[in-house]
XYZ file of C-alpha atoms in Angstrom:
606
model
C 0.000 0.000 0.000
C 2.857 2.360 0.846
C 4.436 1.717 -2.567
C 1.144 2.378 -4.320
C 0.701 5.677 -2.504
C 4.278 6.610 -3.305
C 3.706 5.830 -6.987
C 0.614 8.019 -7.132
C 2.450 10.836 -5.380
C 5.263 10.649 -7.918
C 2.784 10.732 -10.825
C 0.989 13.732 -9.368
C 4.284 15.512 -8.770
C 5.381 14.840 -12.352
C 2.043 16.049 -13.687
C 2.180 19.224 -11.603
C 5.761 19.831 -12.612
C 4.904 19.289 -16.274
C 1.991 21.660 -16.131
C 4.037 24.260 -14.290
C 6.834 23.980 -16.836
C 4.355 24.205 -19.709
C 2.713 27.250 -18.220
C 6.132 28.864 -17.725
C 7.434 27.957 -21.166
C 4.280 28.588 -23.273
C 3.032 32.159 -23.460
C -0.772 32.219 -24.013
C -0.439 35.522 -25.875
C 1.203 33.518 -28.667
C -2.311 32.271 -29.471
C -3.845 35.745 -29.508
C -3.118 36.604 -33.131
C -3.960 33.043 -34.158
C -7.423 33.139 -32.556
C -8.204 36.511 -34.133
C -7.233 35.165 -37.564
C -9.227 31.968 -37.116
C -12.397 33.874 -36.141
C -11.886 36.213 -39.107
C -11.359 33.293 -41.477
C -14.339 31.272 -40.377
C -17.004 33.917 -39.814
C -15.707 37.222 -41.133
C -16.148 38.716 -37.653
C -13.423 40.796 -36.027
C -12.394 39.533 -32.587
C -10.900 42.113 -30.233
C -9.078 40.904 -27.114
C -8.276 43.705 -24.715
C -5.408 43.125 -22.329
C -3.085 40.132 -22.050
C -4.075 36.485 -21.969
C -3.071 34.566 -18.864
C -3.043 30.988 -17.648
C -5.373 29.586 -15.004
C -4.473 26.096 -13.786
C -7.202 25.178 -11.294
C -9.600 23.360 -11.373
C -8.636 22.909 -15.058
C -6.046 24.376 -17.367
C -7.555 27.520 -18.874
C -6.685 30.725 -20.661
C -8.327 33.859 -19.256
C -8.881 37.079 -21.158
C -9.991 40.565 -20.277
C -12.846 42.388 -22.038
C -13.627 41.083 -25.525
C -15.626 42.353 -28.507
C -16.861 40.581 -31.627
C -17.830 42.825 -34.539
C -19.496 41.873 -37.810
C -17.927 43.163 -41.041
C -19.137 46.681 -41.770
C -21.082 46.989 -38.474
C -20.956 50.182 -36.435
C -21.358 48.381 -33.096
C -20.014 45.074 -31.771
C -22.372 42.122 -31.964
C -20.942 40.701 -28.712
C -19.121 42.327 -25.818
C -18.158 40.604 -22.576
C -16.275 41.372 -19.390
C -14.108 38.280 -19.721
C -13.741 34.947 -21.454
C -12.344 31.629 -20.304
C -10.929 28.992 -22.654
C -10.531 25.512 -21.157
C -7.490 23.965 -22.899
C -6.490 20.316 -23.220
C -2.963 19.720 -21.893
C -1.437 17.044 -24.124
C -2.120 18.742 -27.519
C -0.139 21.780 -26.318
C 3.024 19.669 -26.376
C 2.636 19.217 -30.143
C 1.718 22.865 -30.675
C -2.022 22.202 -30.964
C -4.606 24.342 -29.267
C -7.563 22.128 -28.346
C -10.192 24.192 -26.581
C -12.624 21.917 -24.789
C -14.870 24.735 -23.595
C -15.450 28.459 -24.110
C -17.128 30.327 -21.243
C -18.266 33.927 -21.672
C -19.749 35.774 -18.694
C -21.680 39.042 -18.447
C -21.933 39.294 -22.214
C -24.100 41.756 -24.130
C -25.298 40.287 -27.425
C -26.853 42.785 -29.829
C -29.160 41.607 -32.609
C -29.790 45.100 -33.960
C -29.283 46.755 -37.361
C -26.237 48.664 -36.051
C -24.573 45.382 -35.066
C -25.525 43.506 -38.233
C -22.923 42.862 -40.906
C -22.912 44.957 -44.061
C -22.118 43.028 -47.233
C -21.888 44.146 -50.830
C -25.189 43.731 -52.663
C -23.536 41.744 -55.434
C -21.185 39.872 -53.118
C -20.970 36.084 -53.386
C -22.580 33.808 -50.819
C -20.288 31.180 -49.406
C -21.329 27.572 -49.986
C -22.562 25.471 -47.105
C -19.413 24.163 -45.428
C -20.081 20.920 -43.567
C -16.449 19.985 -42.974
C -15.041 23.290 -41.814
C -15.389 22.723 -38.101
C -11.705 21.914 -37.441
C -9.515 23.642 -40.030
C -5.757 23.948 -39.532
C -3.639 27.072 -39.550
C 0.107 26.689 -39.781
C 1.334 24.342 -37.034
C -1.744 24.973 -34.897
C -5.284 23.494 -34.977
C -8.414 24.668 -33.242
C -11.182 22.429 -31.890
C -14.071 23.669 -29.665
C -16.585 21.183 -28.244
C -18.293 23.199 -25.482
C -19.579 26.768 -25.437
C -21.179 28.459 -22.418
C -22.665 31.917 -21.971
C -23.539 32.911 -18.399
C -25.416 35.841 -16.829
C -25.667 37.674 -20.137
C -28.003 39.966 -22.052
C -29.439 39.713 -25.576
C -30.759 42.899 -27.176
C -33.016 42.083 -30.146
C -34.693 44.668 -32.332
C -37.773 43.726 -34.335
C -38.413 45.037 -37.872
C -40.580 47.863 -36.475
C -37.676 49.151 -34.380
C -38.804 48.006 -30.929
C -36.049 46.496 -28.794
C -36.532 43.459 -26.573
C -34.084 42.632 -23.793
C -33.581 38.967 -22.909
C -31.916 39.018 -19.492
C -30.152 36.424 -17.363
C -29.203 34.329 -20.368
C -27.510 31.062 -19.473
C -26.648 28.957 -22.495
C -24.492 25.857 -22.832
C -23.752 23.792 -25.933
C -21.822 20.536 -26.197
C -21.274 19.418 -29.790
C -19.207 16.870 -31.664
C -17.053 17.393 -34.726
C -20.112 17.123 -37.003
C -21.690 20.168 -35.260
C -24.459 18.142 -33.655
C -24.850 18.392 -29.915
C -26.834 19.012 -26.759
C -27.821 22.463 -25.500
C -29.550 24.114 -22.567
C -30.966 27.639 -22.528
C -32.629 29.717 -19.841
C -33.557 33.390 -20.043
C -36.259 35.925 -19.128
C -37.972 38.665 -21.148
C -39.714 41.591 -19.442
C -42.085 43.733 -21.477
C -45.214 45.763 -20.711
C -44.955 44.799 -17.012
C -45.011 41.121 -17.938
C -42.148 38.644 -17.538
C -41.718 35.582 -19.735
C -39.087 33.082 -18.570
C -38.016 29.813 -20.208
C -35.750 26.866 -19.453
C -35.187 24.626 -22.498
C -32.880 21.748 -23.254
C -32.564 19.451 -26.236
C -30.518 18.721 -29.344
C -29.095 21.137 -31.901
C -27.962 20.406 -35.474
C -25.759 23.158 -36.927
C -24.280 21.175 -39.840
C -26.004 23.416 -42.398
C -25.712 26.726 -40.528
C -26.055 29.595 -41.543
C -28.474 28.260 -44.167
C -30.436 26.195 -41.683
C -30.387 25.493 -37.956
C -32.383 22.534 -36.623
C -33.059 21.855 -32.979
C -35.472 20.061 -30.680
C -36.871 20.960 -27.297
C -36.921 17.660 -25.441
C -37.715 19.306 -22.118
C -39.015 22.809 -21.872
C -40.655 24.767 -19.071
C -41.894 28.356 -19.115
C -43.791 30.886 -17.025
C -45.573 34.128 -17.900
C -46.454 36.540 -15.091
C -47.476 40.158 -14.747
C -50.350 42.577 -15.238
C -53.506 41.558 -17.175
C -52.778 37.907 -16.382
C -54.114 35.430 -13.814
C -52.609 35.881 -10.360
C -50.669 32.598 -10.596
C -49.589 33.432 -14.145
C -49.449 31.026 -17.075
C -46.945 28.202 -16.820
C -46.358 24.717 -18.133
C -44.181 22.476 -20.271
C -43.566 22.214 -24.002
C -41.764 20.028 -26.538
C -41.311 20.485 -30.292
C -38.996 20.127 -33.279
C -37.882 23.308 -35.015
C -35.995 24.535 -38.056
C -34.703 28.071 -38.438
C -33.427 29.638 -41.665
C -31.457 32.775 -40.688
C -31.100 34.108 -44.225
C -34.869 34.107 -44.859
C -35.990 34.566 -41.210
C -38.264 31.543 -41.680
C -39.097 28.969 -39.038
C -41.020 25.724 -38.867
C -42.336 23.935 -35.751
C -43.535 20.336 -35.848
C -44.604 17.815 -33.221
C -45.598 20.797 -31.096
C -47.004 20.074 -27.635
C -47.813 22.675 -25.005
C -49.383 22.512 -21.542
C -50.519 25.815 -20.040
C -51.998 25.597 -16.544
C -54.781 23.032 -17.085
C -54.974 23.568 -20.871
C -53.217 21.602 -23.589
C -52.386 22.302 -27.233
C -50.715 20.268 -29.953
C -50.061 20.803 -33.634
C -47.649 22.703 -35.855
C -46.641 26.229 -36.795
C -44.577 27.952 -39.455
C -43.834 31.461 -40.569
C -41.423 34.318 -41.172
C -40.254 36.803 -38.524
C -39.115 39.683 -40.725
C -39.689 42.161 -42.226
C -43.205 41.553 -40.842
C -44.394 38.568 -38.863
C -46.112 35.892 -40.923
C -47.506 32.996 -38.912
C -49.500 29.878 -39.727
C -50.969 27.949 -36.802
C -52.782 24.639 -36.780
C -53.593 23.525 -33.245
C -55.841 21.066 -31.438
C -56.755 20.973 -27.770
C -58.474 18.469 -25.547
C -59.229 21.186 -22.996
C -58.619 24.908 -23.486
C -59.423 27.084 -20.476
C -59.105 30.587 -21.893
C -60.380 32.101 -18.644
C -57.219 30.918 -16.875
C -54.976 31.897 -19.777
C -56.368 35.339 -20.617
C -58.412 36.763 -17.753
C -56.568 38.943 -15.259
C -56.751 38.293 -11.523
C -58.980 41.380 -11.131
C -61.452 39.983 -13.652
C -61.470 36.612 -11.940
C -62.214 38.278 -8.602
C -65.073 40.180 -10.268
C -66.412 36.922 -11.659
C -66.340 35.288 -8.238
C -68.039 38.289 -6.621
C -70.769 38.309 -9.284
C -71.264 34.588 -8.872
C -71.580 34.926 -5.095
C -74.030 37.836 -5.429
C -76.177 35.967 -7.916
C -76.198 32.829 -5.757
C -77.152 34.785 -2.638
C -79.998 36.637 -4.303
C -81.409 33.528 -5.956
C -80.652 30.737 -3.494
C -83.942 28.844 -4.112
C -83.352 28.853 -7.856
C -81.166 25.795 -8.464
C -81.369 25.960 -12.259
C -79.611 29.322 -12.580
C -76.122 27.978 -13.245
C -74.784 30.849 -15.331
C -73.494 33.908 -13.529
C -72.586 37.359 -14.823
C -68.990 37.785 -15.877
C -66.805 40.751 -16.644
C -65.704 41.063 -20.253
C -62.074 42.122 -20.292
C -61.224 45.373 -22.037
C -59.398 45.004 -25.336
C -55.655 44.623 -24.849
C -54.158 47.422 -26.981
C -50.726 45.799 -27.008
C -52.174 42.635 -28.508
C -54.175 44.685 -31.033
C -51.040 46.571 -32.117
C -49.304 43.227 -32.613
C -52.179 42.060 -34.845
C -51.942 45.264 -36.869
C -48.299 44.470 -37.709
C -48.721 40.762 -38.461
C -50.194 38.318 -40.925
C -51.581 35.304 -39.094
C -53.564 32.309 -40.297
C -54.906 30.221 -37.433
C -56.871 27.003 -37.200
C -57.882 25.846 -33.740
C -60.103 22.960 -32.739
C -60.895 22.034 -29.150
C -62.921 19.209 -27.684
C -63.828 21.526 -24.835
C -63.099 25.187 -24.161
C -63.949 27.636 -21.368
C -64.604 31.297 -22.207
C -65.993 33.799 -19.663
C -67.485 30.995 -17.624
C -69.171 29.370 -20.638
C -68.262 25.793 -21.577
C -68.014 25.340 -25.342
C -67.722 21.879 -26.855
C -66.482 21.141 -30.359
C -64.908 24.591 -30.763
C -63.752 25.285 -34.334
C -61.896 28.499 -35.246
C -60.557 29.346 -38.702
C -59.371 32.937 -39.125
C -56.892 34.954 -41.177
C -55.484 38.279 -39.987
C -53.781 40.571 -42.518
C -52.254 43.580 -40.756
C -55.265 44.079 -38.500
C -58.007 43.063 -40.951
C -59.286 39.686 -39.768
C -61.431 37.407 -41.899
C -63.399 35.128 -39.613
C -64.057 32.132 -41.817
C -65.435 29.929 -39.040
C -66.174 30.337 -35.353
C -68.520 27.608 -34.209
C -69.226 25.331 -31.271
C -71.870 23.847 -28.993
C -73.176 25.303 -25.737
C -75.398 23.018 -23.647
C -77.979 21.692 -26.154
C -77.462 24.536 -28.602
C -74.858 25.573 -31.122
C -73.516 28.741 -32.734
C -71.719 29.773 -35.915
C -70.261 33.229 -36.660
C -68.648 34.438 -39.889
C -67.504 37.818 -41.155
C -64.758 40.410 -40.791
C -63.229 42.316 -37.873
C -61.037 45.367 -38.481
C -58.668 45.958 -35.548
C -56.923 48.970 -37.097
C -59.205 51.699 -35.659
C -59.056 52.535 -31.967
C -62.352 50.685 -31.621
C -62.556 47.528 -33.727
C -65.231 47.503 -36.453
C -67.201 44.361 -37.288
C -69.298 42.996 -40.125
C -70.676 39.644 -38.999
C -73.288 37.040 -39.827
C -74.490 35.231 -36.722
C -76.390 31.980 -36.421
C -77.394 30.908 -32.900
C -79.475 27.784 -32.350
C -81.050 27.210 -28.914
C -78.371 29.024 -26.924
C -79.392 29.451 -23.244
C -80.331 32.997 -22.312
C -78.449 32.442 -19.049
C -75.308 32.436 -21.210
C -76.166 35.346 -23.509
C -77.299 37.874 -20.898
C -74.070 37.976 -18.814
C -71.890 38.164 -21.946
C -73.898 41.193 -23.119
C -73.839 42.661 -19.600
C -77.616 42.925 -19.273
C -79.683 41.876 -16.222
C -80.350 38.113 -16.141
C -84.147 38.475 -16.023
C -85.071 35.836 -18.624
C -84.748 32.083 -18.838
C -85.001 29.811 -21.817
C -83.213 29.395 -25.123
C -82.692 31.802 -28.008
C -82.207 31.165 -31.714
C -81.032 34.054 -33.848
C -80.004 34.504 -37.483
C -78.916 37.954 -38.576
C -76.329 40.337 -39.983
C -74.684 43.050 -37.897
C -72.159 45.839 -38.345
C -70.715 48.208 -35.801
C -67.851 49.077 -33.486
C -66.463 47.350 -30.420
C -66.389 43.790 -29.133
C -67.502 44.156 -25.532
C -71.064 43.587 -24.376
C -71.991 47.242 -23.923
C -70.451 48.165 -27.280
C -72.355 45.385 -29.033
C -75.672 46.678 -27.703
C -75.060 50.393 -28.217
C -72.786 50.654 -31.268
C -73.910 47.797 -33.506
C -76.618 47.923 -36.176
C -78.455 45.149 -37.946
C -81.552 43.036 -38.245
C -82.320 39.454 -37.377
C -84.984 36.815 -36.903
C -85.412 35.566 -33.372
C -86.925 32.522 -31.665
C -87.509 32.304 -27.915
C -87.980 28.722 -26.736
C -89.154 27.802 -23.259
C -89.256 31.456 -22.256
C -89.774 32.197 -18.576
C -89.700 35.427 -16.570
C -89.112 34.364 -12.953
C -89.892 37.791 -11.483
C -93.353 37.943 -13.108
C -95.952 35.770 -14.820
C -97.693 37.831 -17.507
C -100.528 35.319 -18.023
C -101.292 35.132 -14.319
C -101.223 38.932 -14.092
C -103.910 39.103 -16.790
C -106.005 36.348 -15.192
C -105.881 38.052 -11.795
C -106.807 41.414 -13.295
C -109.831 39.959 -15.168
C -111.196 38.107 -12.131
C -110.843 41.253 -10.013
C -112.656 43.369 -12.614
C -115.548 40.954 -13.160
C -117.153 38.165 -11.181
C -118.803 36.774 -14.315
C -115.787 34.596 -15.227
C -113.021 32.751 -13.479
C -110.035 30.722 -14.635
C -109.644 26.973 -14.564
C -107.610 26.300 -11.362
C -106.055 23.180 -12.895
C -104.342 25.196 -15.647
C -100.784 26.433 -15.169
C -100.130 29.125 -17.779
C -96.925 28.730 -19.790
C -95.444 31.309 -22.167
C -95.555 29.847 -25.699
C -92.512 29.581 -27.925
C -92.288 32.858 -29.800
C -90.899 33.831 -33.188
C -90.336 37.223 -34.766
C -87.748 39.699 -35.941
C -86.054 42.840 -34.691
C -83.787 45.673 -35.759
C -80.900 47.123 -33.742
C -80.005 50.772 -34.390
C -78.128 53.308 -32.255
C -78.536 51.272 -29.108
C -82.264 50.635 -29.574
C -83.695 47.200 -30.258
C -87.093 47.444 -31.926
C -89.381 44.425 -32.000
C -91.164 44.469 -35.338
C -93.024 41.214 -34.696
C -92.850 38.632 -31.930
C -95.679 36.153 -31.538
C -96.565 32.631 -30.473
C -99.396 30.525 -29.138
C -100.205 27.321 -27.285
C -103.343 25.677 -25.946
C -103.691 28.265 -23.182
C -102.664 31.592 -24.681
C -101.946 33.505 -27.866
C -99.369 36.236 -27.391
C -97.664 38.911 -29.466
C -95.309 41.689 -28.460
C -94.331 45.054 -29.920
C -92.056 47.770 -28.636
C -88.422 48.697 -28.146
C -85.549 48.367 -25.688
C -83.128 51.263 -25.287
C -79.811 49.745 -24.139
C -77.996 53.089 -24.056
C -80.480 54.588 -21.558
C -81.434 51.211 -20.027
C -85.126 51.735 -20.631
C -87.840 49.757 -22.383
C -91.400 50.135 -23.614
C -92.964 46.813 -24.655
C -96.619 45.860 -24.911
C -97.741 42.224 -24.717
C -101.170 41.462 -26.205
C -102.661 38.287 -24.707
C -105.607 36.126 -25.662
C -106.105 33.706 -22.785
C -108.183 30.525 -22.835
C -109.614 28.179 -20.214
C -112.230 30.588 -18.791
C -115.407 29.455 -17.020
C -118.597 31.457 -16.426
C -120.655 33.857 -18.561
C -120.555 32.705 -22.232
C -120.691 36.301 -23.448
C -117.736 37.303 -21.315
C -115.849 34.161 -22.371
C -116.501 35.034 -26.007
C -115.242 38.558 -25.385
C -112.023 37.364 -23.740
C -111.476 34.817 -26.519
C -111.562 37.502 -29.234
C -110.322 40.632 -27.524
C -106.510 40.793 -26.783
C -105.676 42.240 -23.408
C -102.708 44.639 -23.557
C -100.032 44.447 -20.854
C -97.474 47.239 -21.147
C -94.075 47.392 -19.429
C -92.218 50.704 -19.563
C -89.620 52.835 -17.824
C -86.038 52.307 -16.609
C -84.848 48.799 -15.856
C -84.301 49.465 -12.175
C -87.766 51.016 -11.719
C -89.967 49.214 -14.207
C -93.672 50.169 -14.428
C -96.573 48.306 -15.995
C -100.077 49.099 -17.207
C -102.939 46.564 -17.414
C -106.317 48.187 -18.317
C -108.838 45.364 -17.959
C -111.504 47.650 -16.425
C -111.334 50.003 -19.387
C -111.546 47.078 -21.757
C -114.694 45.747 -20.076
C -116.276 49.203 -19.863
C -115.550 49.895 -23.513
C -117.029 46.542 -24.426
C -120.203 47.252 -22.348
C -120.497 50.707 -23.913
C -120.155 49.277 -27.405
C -122.751 46.620 -26.690
C -125.173 49.287 -25.298
C -124.671 51.519 -28.310
C -125.294 48.601 -30.607
C -128.515 47.695 -28.687
C -129.777 51.262 -28.914
C -129.012 51.359 -32.587
C -130.837 48.094 -33.252
C -133.826 49.212 -31.102
C -134.075 52.486 -32.975
C -134.221 50.646 -36.288
C -137.111 48.517 -34.980
C -139.172 51.564 -33.983
C -138.503 53.508 -37.206
C -138.271 50.980 -40.001
C -138.615 53.693 -42.721
C -135.444 55.381 -41.540
C-alpha cells in the first residue's frame, strides 16, 4: 500500500511539474493573433481581445482574457461584448503545438441583434457555400477544436423590424457538440415587457451542420412561465416540446410535433412562418381542454367573476337551475391589437372543450386569417349546452375601436349564457335562436348593444320570466274586474314559444313582430328596448283561454286581446294593465249597438 501511494504521489508531482513547466514555457499571448485570424477566417467577424491572456491552472487548465468584442464586417457596433472569457485547454495537444479548446465560457456578455450590429455586405457579393467539414480547419502548425460553449449571466438585445427592442436578461446557455456540429444544448432566459415577464428553461438537441443556411433543434424538455399585469394571479406556466428549423437568411421557421401545456390547458399541432420584415404565422392547433379564462383573464377579472357569482347565488338561493353567472368582459388589450396590426396570421384551432368567460363550449372550431389588423373570420362555431352557434364575417382591428361585419347563427343558446356576456340583467330564462347580420364598433357587451346595427330573426324557446308571470297577471286582473268569469284552477299558464324579428339601431332594439301561441294563450309583443339609456317600452297582447262562467264574457275574452305594457327604466320598471277600461268599452259598445238596433225597430222607414 505504501508503494502504491508513493507511486501516485510521484505521478501527481510529475504532472504538476509538467503543467508548471508548460505554463512557464508557453506564453498564451502567442495564441492571440492566431485566434483573431481563425475567427476572421471562419465567420468574417473581427475579434478584439483587450489586455493580455493569462493561464489559469485550477480546477482545469484555462486561458483567461480581459474584455472582448466581436464585430461583424461593416457593423458600427459590436455584436458581442463581454467582461471576460475563459478557454478551457487540453494539456497534451499543447506539447505538439495544438490548441484544443474543450470549452469556451463567456460571462456578463451583451449580445446585440440590432441593425447597427448587423454585418454589411456588398449587394452583389458572393454567398459562401454550405461548409459541412469546416469545423476543425488547420492554420500553420496549430489546430483549433471547440466542443463546449457556455454563456452565463448575459443579455441579448433584439430589435424587431418595427424598431422596438426586446431585452432577454439572465441568459444562461451551454452547448456541447461533436465534430459534425451536432450536440446538446440548454438555454434559460427571461424577457420583461409591458410589465409582464416571460421566462423559459429549455434543453434538447441542436444540429448546426447546415448553418447559416439552416439550424435545426429540438426541445426535449421545456418549461416556461408568464407573469405580470392583465394575467391570472398565478400566471401562465407549463411544459412544451417540439422540433424546429430556423433559416437565418430568410428569417423563416417551422415547428412540428408541437405540444404545449398551459396551466390546465393543452395544445398540440404545428406552426410555421417568417419573422421579418413583418411577422407571418400559420398555426394549426388542437386541444383536448382549453381554459381561456385561466390563460387570458386577469386576476382582477377573476375576482369580479367570483363576486358576481356569489351575489347571484345569494340573491337567488332557491333557484337551483340558474347555473350561469354574470362575468366581466375584459377590455381590449391594446398591445395585442397593435401586434395584430403588424402581423399576418392564419390560425386554425379545434378544441374538444373550451372555457370562455365561464361558458363551456364543446367542439370549438376556429378558422381565421389576420392581414395587418383586418381579420377574416371564416369559421367560429361550437356547442353550448344543447345549442350551437356559428359566426362568420370580418373584424377590423386597425381603428381605436374595432369595427365588425358579422353574420351570426345561434341555435337554442341558453339565455343564461347570452345575458351575462352582453352585460344585461339576467331576467329571462329559456333558449334563443337568432339569425342575422350586424355591423358596428367594439367587441364588448356594452359596445355590441349600443354601437352595432343590424336586423335578425329571433326565436324564444321555453321562455320564462321568474320575477313575473304575464298570463297570471292578466287572469288576476280579469277576475278582479268581473265576477262573471273565473279561470280553470287546474291550468298552469306557460309562455308559448315565440318567433319574430327585430332591428338594432343606435342602441335601440325594436321588436317588429314577436308572436306565439299554445293551448292556453296567444301572445304577441311590440315595442323597443333602449340599451344606451337602459329603458324599455314593450306591450304584450294576450288572448287567454280556459275561462269558465258567462258565455258572453268568455266570447269577449277569446276575441279581444288584453294589452299588458311594461315601460320605464330597468331598475324602476312600471306596468299598465287596463282590464276595467276594456270591459267598460265593451259594455259601452254593446249598449250603443242595442240602442241602434232598437231604434231601427221603432222607425223601419229610416
